CSV table of C-alpha atoms in Angstrom, one decimal:
chain,number,residue,atom,x,y,z
A,1,MET,CA,33.3,-11.7,66.1
A,2,ARG,CA,32.7,-15.4,66.9
A,3,GLN,CA,35.7,-16.4,64.8
A,4,PHE,CA,37.8,-13.9,66.8
A,5,HIS,CA,36.6,-15.4,70.1
A,6,ARG,CA,37.5,-18.9,68.8
A,7,ALA,CA,40.9,-17.7,67.8
A,8,VAL,CA,41.4,-16.2,71.3
A,9,GLN,CA,40.5,-19.5,72.9
A,10,ARG,CA,42.8,-21.4,70.6
A,11,TYR,CA,45.7,-19.1,71.5
A,12,SER,CA,45.0,-19.0,75.2
A,13,LEU,CA,44.7,-22.8,75.5
A,14,GLY,CA,47.8,-23.4,73.4
A,15,ALA,CA,46.1,-24.8,70.3
A,16,ILE,CA,48.6,-22.8,68.2
A,17,ASP,CA,51.9,-24.5,68.9
A,18,GLN,CA,54.8,-22.5,67.8
A,19,SER,CA,57.1,-25.6,68.0
A,20,GLU,CA,55.2,-27.1,65.1
A,21,TYR,CA,56.8,-24.7,62.7
A,22,PRO,CA,60.5,-24.0,62.5
A,23,SER,CA,61.5,-20.5,63.2
A,24,SER,CA,63.8,-20.5,60.2
A,25,PRO,CA,62.8,-22.7,57.2
A,26,GLU,CA,66.2,-22.0,55.7
A,27,THR,CA,67.7,-24.4,58.3
A,28,ILE,CA,66.3,-27.3,56.3
A,29,ASN,CA,69.4,-28.9,54.6
A,30,LEU,CA,68.9,-30.6,51.3
A,31,SER,CA,72.6,-30.9,50.4
A,32,LEU,CA,74.4,-34.2,50.5
A,33,PRO,CA,77.6,-34.8,52.6
A,34,TRP,CA,80.8,-33.6,50.9
A,35,TRP,CA,82.0,-37.1,50.3
A,36,ARG,CA,79.0,-37.8,48.2
A,37,SER,CA,79.5,-35.0,45.8
A,38,HIS,CA,80.1,-35.7,42.1
A,39,LEU,CA,83.6,-34.4,42.1
A,40,VAL,CA,84.6,-36.9,44.8
A,41,GLY,CA,83.0,-39.7,42.8
A,42,TYR,CA,85.0,-38.7,39.6
A,43,LEU,CA,88.2,-38.6,41.6
A,44,LEU,CA,87.7,-41.9,43.4
A,45,SER,CA,86.4,-43.9,40.4
A,46,PRO,CA,90.0,-44.6,39.0
A,47,VAL,CA,91.1,-45.6,42.5
A,48,TRP,CA,88.2,-47.9,42.9
A,49,VAL,CA,88.7,-49.5,39.4
A,50,GLY,CA,92.4,-50.1,40.4
A,51,PHE,CA,91.3,-52.0,43.6
A,52,MET,CA,88.7,-54.0,41.7
A,53,THR,CA,91.2,-54.8,39.0
A,54,LEU,CA,93.5,-56.3,41.6
A,55,ALA,CA,90.6,-58.3,43.0
A,56,ALA,CA,89.7,-59.6,39.6
A,57,LEU,CA,93.3,-60.7,38.9
A,58,PHE,CA,93.0,-63.1,41.8
A,59,ILE,CA,89.8,-64.7,40.4
A,60,ASP,CA,90.6,-67.9,38.5
A,61,GLU,CA,87.1,-68.5,37.3
A,62,PRO,CA,86.4,-66.4,34.1
A,63,LEU,CA,82.7,-66.4,34.8
A,64,LEU,CA,83.2,-64.3,37.9
A,65,ILE,CA,85.7,-61.7,36.7
A,66,TRP,CA,83.0,-59.2,36.1
A,67,ILE,CA,81.5,-59.3,39.6
A,68,PRO,CA,83.9,-56.8,41.3
A,69,PHE,CA,83.3,-54.3,38.5
A,70,CYS,CA,79.5,-54.7,38.9
A,71,ILE,CA,79.9,-54.0,42.6
A,72,LEU,CA,82.0,-50.9,41.7
A,73,THR,CA,79.4,-49.5,39.3
A,74,LEU,CA,76.6,-50.2,41.8
A,75,MET,CA,78.3,-48.4,44.6
A,76,SER,CA,79.3,-45.5,42.4
A,77,CYS,CA,75.7,-45.3,41.1
A,78,PHE,CA,74.0,-44.9,44.5
A,79,LEU,CA,76.8,-42.9,46.2
A,80,TRP,CA,77.7,-40.4,43.6
A,81,GLY,CA,75.2,-40.6,40.8
A,82,ILE,CA,75.1,-41.6,37.1
A,83,GLY,CA,78.2,-39.6,36.0
A,84,PRO,CA,80.7,-41.4,38.2
A,85,ALA,CA,78.9,-44.7,37.6
A,86,LEU,CA,79.4,-44.3,33.8
A,87,LEU,CA,83.0,-43.3,34.3
A,88,SER,CA,83.6,-46.4,36.5
A,89,MET,CA,81.9,-48.6,33.9
A,90,THR,CA,84.0,-47.2,31.1
A,91,LEU,CA,87.2,-47.6,33.0
A,92,ALA,CA,86.2,-51.2,33.9
A,93,LEU,CA,85.6,-52.0,30.2
A,94,PHE,CA,89.1,-50.7,29.3
A,95,THR,CA,90.6,-52.7,32.2
A,96,LEU,CA,88.8,-55.9,31.1
A,97,TYR,CA,89.9,-55.5,27.5
A,98,TYR,CA,93.6,-54.5,28.1
A,99,ILE,CA,94.4,-56.2,31.5
A,100,ILE,CA,91.9,-58.9,32.5
A,101,ILE,CA,91.0,-60.4,29.1
A,102,PRO,CA,94.5,-61.2,27.8
A,103,ASP,CA,95.2,-63.2,31.0
A,104,GLN,CA,92.0,-65.1,30.5
A,105,ARG,CA,92.6,-65.6,26.8
A,106,LEU,CA,89.2,-64.1,25.8
A,107,PHE,CA,88.3,-63.0,22.3
A,108,ALA,CA,90.6,-65.6,20.8
A,109,HIS,CA,88.7,-68.3,18.9
A,110,ASN,CA,85.2,-68.8,20.3
A,111,ILE,CA,83.0,-65.6,20.1
A,112,TRP,CA,80.1,-67.4,21.7
A,113,LYS,CA,82.2,-68.3,24.7
A,114,ASP,CA,83.3,-64.6,25.0
A,115,ILE,CA,79.7,-63.5,24.9
A,116,HIS,CA,78.8,-66.0,27.5
A,117,LEU,CA,81.6,-64.7,29.7
A,118,LEU,CA,81.1,-61.0,29.3
A,119,GLY,CA,77.4,-60.8,28.5
A,120,PRO,CA,76.3,-60.8,32.2
A,121,PHE,CA,78.7,-57.9,32.8
A,122,PHE,CA,77.2,-55.7,30.1
A,123,PHE,CA,73.7,-56.6,31.1
A,124,VAL,CA,74.2,-55.9,34.8
A,125,GLN,CA,76.0,-52.7,33.9
A,126,MET,CA,73.1,-51.5,31.8
A,127,VAL,CA,70.6,-52.3,34.5
A,128,ILE,CA,72.7,-50.4,37.1
A,129,THR,CA,73.0,-47.5,34.8
A,130,LEU,CA,69.2,-47.4,34.3
A,131,LEU,CA,68.7,-47.6,38.0
A,132,ALA,CA,71.1,-44.7,38.5
A,133,ALA,CA,69.3,-42.6,35.9
A,134,SER,CA,65.9,-43.4,37.6
A,135,ASN,CA,67.3,-42.7,41.0
A,136,THR,CA,68.8,-39.3,39.9
A,137,ARG,CA,65.5,-38.3,38.3
A,138,GLN,CA,63.6,-39.2,41.4
A,139,TYR,CA,66.0,-37.3,43.5
A,140,ARG,CA,65.7,-34.2,41.4
A,141,ARG,CA,61.9,-34.4,41.6
A,142,THR,CA,62.2,-34.8,45.4
A,143,VAL,CA,64.5,-31.8,45.6
A,144,ALA,CA,62.1,-29.7,43.5
A,145,VAL,CA,59.1,-30.7,45.7
A,146,THR,CA,61.1,-30.1,48.8
A,147,LYS,CA,62.0,-26.6,47.6
A,148,GLU,CA,58.3,-25.9,47.0
A,149,LEU,CA,57.5,-27.2,50.5
A,150,ARG,CA,60.3,-25.0,51.9
A,151,ALA,CA,58.8,-21.9,50.3
A,152,ALA,CA,55.3,-22.9,51.5
A,153,LEU,CA,56.7,-23.5,55.0
A,154,ARG,CA,58.4,-20.1,55.0
A,155,ASP,CA,55.2,-18.4,54.1
A,156,LEU,CA,53.2,-20.5,56.6
A,157,SER,CA,55.7,-19.7,59.4
A,158,ALA,CA,55.5,-16.0,58.6
A,159,LEU,CA,51.7,-16.1,58.6
A,160,ASN,CA,51.6,-18.1,61.8
A,161,ARG,CA,53.9,-15.5,63.6
A,162,GLU,CA,51.7,-12.7,62.3
A,163,LEU,CA,48.5,-14.4,63.3
A,164,THR,CA,49.9,-15.2,66.8
A,165,ARG,CA,51.0,-11.6,67.2
A,166,THR,CA,47.6,-10.2,66.0
A,167,GLN,CA,45.7,-12.6,68.2
A,168,ARG,CA,47.8,-11.7,71.2
A,169,GLN,CA,47.2,-8.0,70.6
A,170,GLU,CA,43.5,-8.5,70.2
A,171,TYR,CA,43.3,-10.6,73.3
A,172,MET,CA,45.1,-8.1,75.4
A,173,PHE,CA,43.0,-5.3,74.0
A,174,PHE,CA,39.9,-7.3,74.8
A,175,MET,CA,41.0,-7.9,78.4
A,176,ARG,CA,42.0,-4.3,78.9
A,177,ALA,CA,38.7,-3.1,77.6
A,178,ALA,CA,37.0,-5.4,80.1
A,179,HIS,CA,39.0,-3.9,82.9
A,180,GLU,CA,38.2,-0.4,81.7
A,181,LEU,CA,34.5,-1.2,81.6
A,182,ARG,CA,34.5,-2.6,85.1
A,183,THR,CA,34.7,0.8,86.9
A,184,PRO,CA,32.0,2.7,84.9
A,185,LEU,CA,29.7,-0.3,85.1
A,186,THR,CA,30.1,-0.5,88.8
A,187,THR,CA,29.3,3.2,89.1
A,188,ILE,CA,26.2,2.9,86.9
A,189,LEU,CA,25.0,-0.1,88.8
A,190,GLY,CA,25.6,1.6,92.2
A,191,GLU,CA,23.9,4.9,91.2
A,192,THR,CA,20.9,2.9,89.7
A,193,GLN,CA,20.5,0.9,92.9
A,194,LEU,CA,20.7,4.0,95.0
A,195,ALA,CA,18.0,5.7,92.9
A,196,LEU,CA,15.8,2.6,93.2
A,197,ARG,CA,16.1,2.5,97.0
A,198,ARG,CA,15.1,6.2,97.2
A,199,LEU,CA,12.1,5.6,94.9
A,200,GLU,CA,11.1,2.6,97.0
A,201,ARG,CA,11.2,4.7,100.2
A,202,ALA,CA,9.1,7.4,98.5
A,203,ARG,CA,6.1,5.1,97.9
A,204,PRO,CA,3.3,5.6,96.9
A,205,LEU,CA,4.8,7.1,93.8
A,206,PRO,CA,3.1,9.4,91.3
A,207,SER,CA,2.7,8.0,87.7
A,208,GLU,CA,5.8,9.8,86.4
A,209,SER,CA,8.0,8.5,89.3
A,210,ALA,CA,6.6,5.0,88.7
A,211,THR,CA,7.7,5.2,85.1
A,212,CYS,CA,11.2,6.2,86.3
A,213,LEU,CA,11.2,3.3,88.7
A,214,ALA,CA,10.5,0.9,85.8
A,215,HIS,CA,13.3,2.4,83.7
A,216,PHE,CA,15.7,2.2,86.6
A,217,GLU,CA,14.8,-1.5,87.2
A,218,HIS,CA,15.4,-2.2,83.5
A,219,ILE,CA,18.8,-0.3,83.6
A,220,GLU,CA,19.8,-2.3,86.7
A,221,LYS,CA,19.0,-5.6,85.1
A,222,ARG,CA,21.0,-4.8,82.0
A,223,ALA,CA,23.9,-3.4,83.9
A,224,GLN,CA,24.0,-6.5,86.1
A,225,GLY,CA,24.1,-8.7,83.0
A,226,LEU,CA,26.9,-6.6,81.5
A,227,HIS,CA,28.8,-6.5,84.8
A,228,ALA,CA,28.6,-10.3,85.1
A,229,LEU,CA,29.9,-10.6,81.6
A,230,VAL,CA,32.9,-8.3,82.3
A,231,GLU,CA,33.6,-10.2,85.5
A,232,ASP,CA,33.5,-13.5,83.7
A,233,LEU,CA,36.0,-12.2,81.1
A,234,ILE,CA,38.4,-11.0,83.7
A,235,GLU,CA,38.1,-14.2,85.6
A,236,LEU,CA,38.8,-16.3,82.5
A,237,TYR,CA,41.8,-14.1,81.8
A,238,HIS,CA,43.1,-14.6,85.3
A,239,VAL,CA,42.7,-18.4,85.1
A,240,GLN,CA,44.3,-18.8,81.7
A,241,GLU,CA,47.2,-16.4,82.5
A,242,GLU,CA,47.6,-18.0,86.0
A,243,ILE,CA,47.2,-14.7,87.8
A,244,ASN,CA,46.3,-15.0,91.5
A,245,PRO,CA,46.5,-18.8,91.7
A,246,PRO,CA,43.8,-20.1,94.1
A,247,THR,CA,44.5,-21.7,97.4
A,248,LEU,CA,43.7,-25.5,97.3
A,249,SER,CA,42.1,-27.5,100.0
A,250,PRO,CA,40.4,-30.9,100.2
A,251,CYS,CA,36.8,-30.8,98.7
A,252,ASN,CA,34.2,-33.5,99.2
A,253,VAL,CA,32.7,-34.0,95.7
A,254,SER,CA,29.6,-35.8,97.1
A,255,ASP,CA,28.7,-33.0,99.5
A,256,ILE,CA,29.2,-30.4,96.8
A,257,CYS,CA,27.0,-32.2,94.3
A,258,THR,CA,24.3,-32.8,96.9
A,259,GLU,CA,24.3,-29.1,97.8
A,260,LEU,CA,24.2,-27.9,94.1
A,261,THR,CA,21.4,-30.2,93.0
A,262,MET,CA,19.3,-29.1,95.9
A,263,GLN,CA,19.9,-25.4,95.1
A,264,GLN,CA,19.1,-26.0,91.4
A,265,HIS,CA,15.9,-27.9,92.2
A,266,GLN,CA,14.8,-24.9,94.4
A,267,LEU,CA,15.5,-22.5,91.5
A,268,SER,CA,14.0,-24.4,88.6
A,269,GLY,CA,11.8,-27.1,90.1
A,270,ARG,CA,13.7,-29.7,88.0
A,271,GLY,CA,13.9,-33.2,89.3
A,272,PHE,CA,17.4,-34.7,90.0
A,273,LYS,CA,18.7,-38.2,90.2
A,274,LEU,CA,21.8,-38.3,92.4
A,275,GLU,CA,24.0,-41.3,92.6
A,276,LEU,CA,26.8,-41.1,95.2
A,277,PRO,CA,29.4,-43.6,96.5
A,278,HIS,CA,29.3,-44.8,100.1
A,279,GLU,CA,32.7,-43.5,100.8
A,280,PRO,CA,33.7,-39.8,100.6
A,281,VAL,CA,35.3,-38.7,97.4
A,282,ILE,CA,38.0,-36.1,98.1
A,283,VAL,CA,39.8,-33.9,95.5
A,284,GLN,CA,42.3,-31.2,96.0
A,285,ALA,CA,40.8,-27.9,94.6
A,286,ASN,CA,39.7,-24.4,95.4
A,287,LYS,CA,36.2,-24.9,96.8
A,288,GLU,CA,34.8,-21.7,95.5
A,289,ARG,CA,36.0,-22.2,91.9
A,290,PHE,CA,35.1,-25.9,92.0
A,291,HIS,CA,31.7,-25.0,93.2
A,292,SER,CA,31.4,-22.4,90.4
A,293,ALA,CA,32.5,-24.9,87.8
A,294,LEU,CA,29.9,-27.6,88.8
A,295,THR,CA,27.2,-24.9,89.1
A,296,ASN,CA,27.8,-23.8,85.5
A,297,ILE,CA,27.6,-27.4,84.2
A,298,ILE,CA,24.5,-28.4,86.2
A,299,ASP,CA,22.8,-25.1,85.3
A,300,ASN,CA,23.6,-25.7,81.6
A,301,ALA,CA,22.2,-29.3,81.8
A,302,ASP,CA,19.0,-27.9,83.5
A,303,ARG,CA,18.6,-25.1,81.0
A,304,TYR,CA,18.7,-27.3,77.9
A,305,ALA,CA,17.0,-30.4,79.2
A,306,SER,CA,13.7,-31.6,77.8
A,307,LEU,CA,10.6,-30.6,79.8
A,308,SER,CA,9.8,-32.8,82.8
A,309,THR,CA,12.9,-35.0,82.5
A,310,PRO,CA,15.3,-35.3,85.4
A,311,ILE,CA,19.0,-34.4,85.5
A,312,CYS,CA,21.2,-37.3,86.4
A,313,VAL,CA,24.3,-36.5,88.5
A,314,CYS,CA,26.5,-39.5,89.2
A,315,VAL,CA,29.8,-39.5,91.3
A,316,HIS,CA,32.2,-42.3,90.9
A,317,ALA,CA,35.7,-42.9,92.1
A,318,ASP,CA,38.4,-45.3,91.0
A,319,ALA,CA,41.9,-45.7,92.3
A,320,ASN,CA,43.2,-42.5,90.8
A,321,ASN,CA,40.3,-40.2,89.7
A,322,ALA,CA,37.0,-38.9,90.8
A,323,CYS,CA,34.5,-38.9,88.0
A,324,ILE,CA,31.4,-36.8,87.8
A,325,TYR,CA,28.7,-37.4,85.2
A,326,VAL,CA,26.0,-34.8,84.5
A,327,HIS,CA,23.4,-36.1,82.0
A,328,ASN,CA,20.3,-34.6,80.6
A,329,GLU,CA,17.7,-35.7,78.1
A,330,GLY,CA,18.0,-32.7,75.9
A,331,ALA,CA,18.7,-32.4,72.2
A,332,GLU,CA,21.9,-34.2,71.2
A,333,LEU,CA,24.9,-32.2,70.1
A,334,SER,CA,26.5,-32.7,66.7
A,335,ALA,CA,30.2,-33.6,66.4
A,336,GLU,CA,30.9,-30.0,65.4
A,337,GLN,CA,29.0,-28.6,68.3
A,338,GLN,CA,30.8,-30.9,70.7
A,339,GLU,CA,34.1,-29.7,69.3
A,340,HIS,CA,33.3,-26.0,70.0
A,341,ILE,CA,31.1,-26.3,73.1
A,342,PHE,CA,33.9,-25.1,75.4
A,343,GLU,CA,35.0,-22.2,73.3
A,344,PRO,CA,34.2,-18.6,74.6
A,345,PHE,CA,30.9,-17.1,73.4
A,346,TYR,CA,30.0,-20.3,71.5
A,347,ARG,CA,26.3,-21.1,71.7
A,348,THR,CA,24.5,-23.9,69.9
A,349,PRO,CA,21.9,-23.2,67.3
A,350,THR,CA,19.3,-24.6,69.7
A,351,ALA,CA,20.2,-22.0,72.3
A,352,GLU,CA,20.0,-19.3,69.7
A,353,ARG,CA,16.6,-20.4,68.4
A,354,THR,CA,15.1,-20.7,71.9
A,355,TYR,CA,16.4,-17.4,73.1
A,356,GLN,CA,17.9,-19.0,76.1
A,357,SER,CA,19.8,-16.5,78.3
A,358,GLY,CA,23.5,-17.0,78.6
A,359,ARG,CA,26.8,-15.5,77.6
A,360,GLY,CA,28.6,-18.5,76.3
A,361,LEU,CA,31.3,-18.3,79.0
A,362,GLY,CA,30.1,-20.7,81.7
A,363,LEU,CA,31.4,-23.9,80.2
A,364,THR,CA,34.7,-22.2,79.1
A,365,ILE,CA,35.4,-21.0,82.7
A,366,SER,CA,34.4,-24.4,84.1
A,367,LYS,CA,36.8,-26.1,81.8
A,368,ALA,CA,39.6,-23.7,82.7
A,369,TYR,CA,38.9,-24.3,86.4
A,370,ILE,CA,38.9,-28.1,86.1
A,371,GLU,CA,42.1,-28.2,84.0
A,372,GLN,CA,43.7,-25.9,86.6
A,373,TYR,CA,43.6,-28.8,89.1
A,374,GLY,CA,45.0,-31.3,86.6
A,375,GLY,CA,41.5,-32.6,85.6
A,376,SER,CA,39.7,-32.9,82.3
A,377,ILE,CA,36.1,-32.4,81.0
A,378,MET,CA,34.5,-33.7,77.9
A,379,VAL,CA,31.0,-34.0,76.4
A,380,LYS,CA,29.4,-37.0,74.9
A,381,SER,CA,26.2,-36.9,72.9
A,382,PRO,CA,25.2,-40.1,71.1
A,383,PRO,CA,22.2,-39.8,68.8
A,384,GLY,CA,19.0,-39.9,70.7
A,385,GLU,CA,20.7,-40.3,74.2
A,386,GLY,CA,20.9,-36.7,75.3
A,387,VAL,CA,24.0,-34.9,76.5
A,388,THR,CA,26.5,-36.1,79.1
A,389,PHE,CA,29.3,-34.1,80.6
A,390,LEU,CA,32.1,-36.1,82.1
A,391,ILE,CA,34.5,-34.5,84.6
A,392,GLU,CA,37.6,-36.3,85.9
A,393,LEU,CA,39.8,-35.0,88.7
A,394,PRO,CA,42.8,-36.6,90.5
A,395,ILE,CA,41.6,-38.1,93.7
A,396,GLN,CA,43.2,-37.4,97.1
A,397,LYS,CA,44.0,-40.6,99.0
A,398,ILE,CA,42.7,-40.6,102.5
A,399,THR,CA,45.5,-41.7,104.9
A,400,SER,CA,44.6,-42.9,108.4
């Protein structure tokens, strides 16, 4: 169930990005342009040899007559592959022997001179041929690996589409179930509260009625918890789907933090250290939702702080952002816990062990509220330094 809730959060916050995967892996084109096909290379090789032969005829220095043909083989090698390169080299040898060599009077009397003249040609041609063979082999390996990647990408794209569809269906089912639960829960809660009021008016109660009163009180408590859970789920759905966008107004961060710390101190008796700037810090937000977001964060810090340690709430403003720090001296969070702390229904092992009450939705809703106003929230927990929540919201400039 927890994995499902994490998947819902990933989908709703856009963690699964459809643009990361092509809709049709077949659109990946591995073929070369038509002018780089082997057939074009075979057809153009004689033409290239003819042009290089004309260039070689104008070279008076015998030591340089092989350079145009080396250039030809090199270009054929990397443009069309080893086949056209070997054809170009063969045609170049015949051209040298029947056209170029007679004019240069090679192979006449001094064989060592001929080797000196043509040796570099054969050496370079062999090196180019080996390079062509290596390049072709590497290309074939690349094509084979790319085909495997294409097949894997096709499977991954299909799985991603199926996962997205399934997650969306489960998410919608979950939200519809929450909406369907709201009405009967409201009825159960209303009838229970009505029964409690009637029993309260009938005091003193006989023993049997007193037992019924205790049962009704227990039912009311459980129904209120379940009703709050359903309302949180519906509210989270509305925020993430941008249903009924809130009305924004200027909110004084310092005043809201002062009010919330006083309320939390009255509820839990926890001490608070409040640091506020001298000037008002104004942000544009929905006051009710912003108040709820900060309440969840401060209550969370109070709930998991070490005994007798104060909660530090600091408000700071720079040129562009209002920053709110909420720090407690509780057990630090691991890197994995920090990664999942804002996911729906996620609770740390410490919270599970200590049986702290909570539904695992408060921080999720707070994050959704804050991001709705263009802000951000993060958690930091260095070893041995407690836990700090950092909230940043765009500040509203006060114009006179």
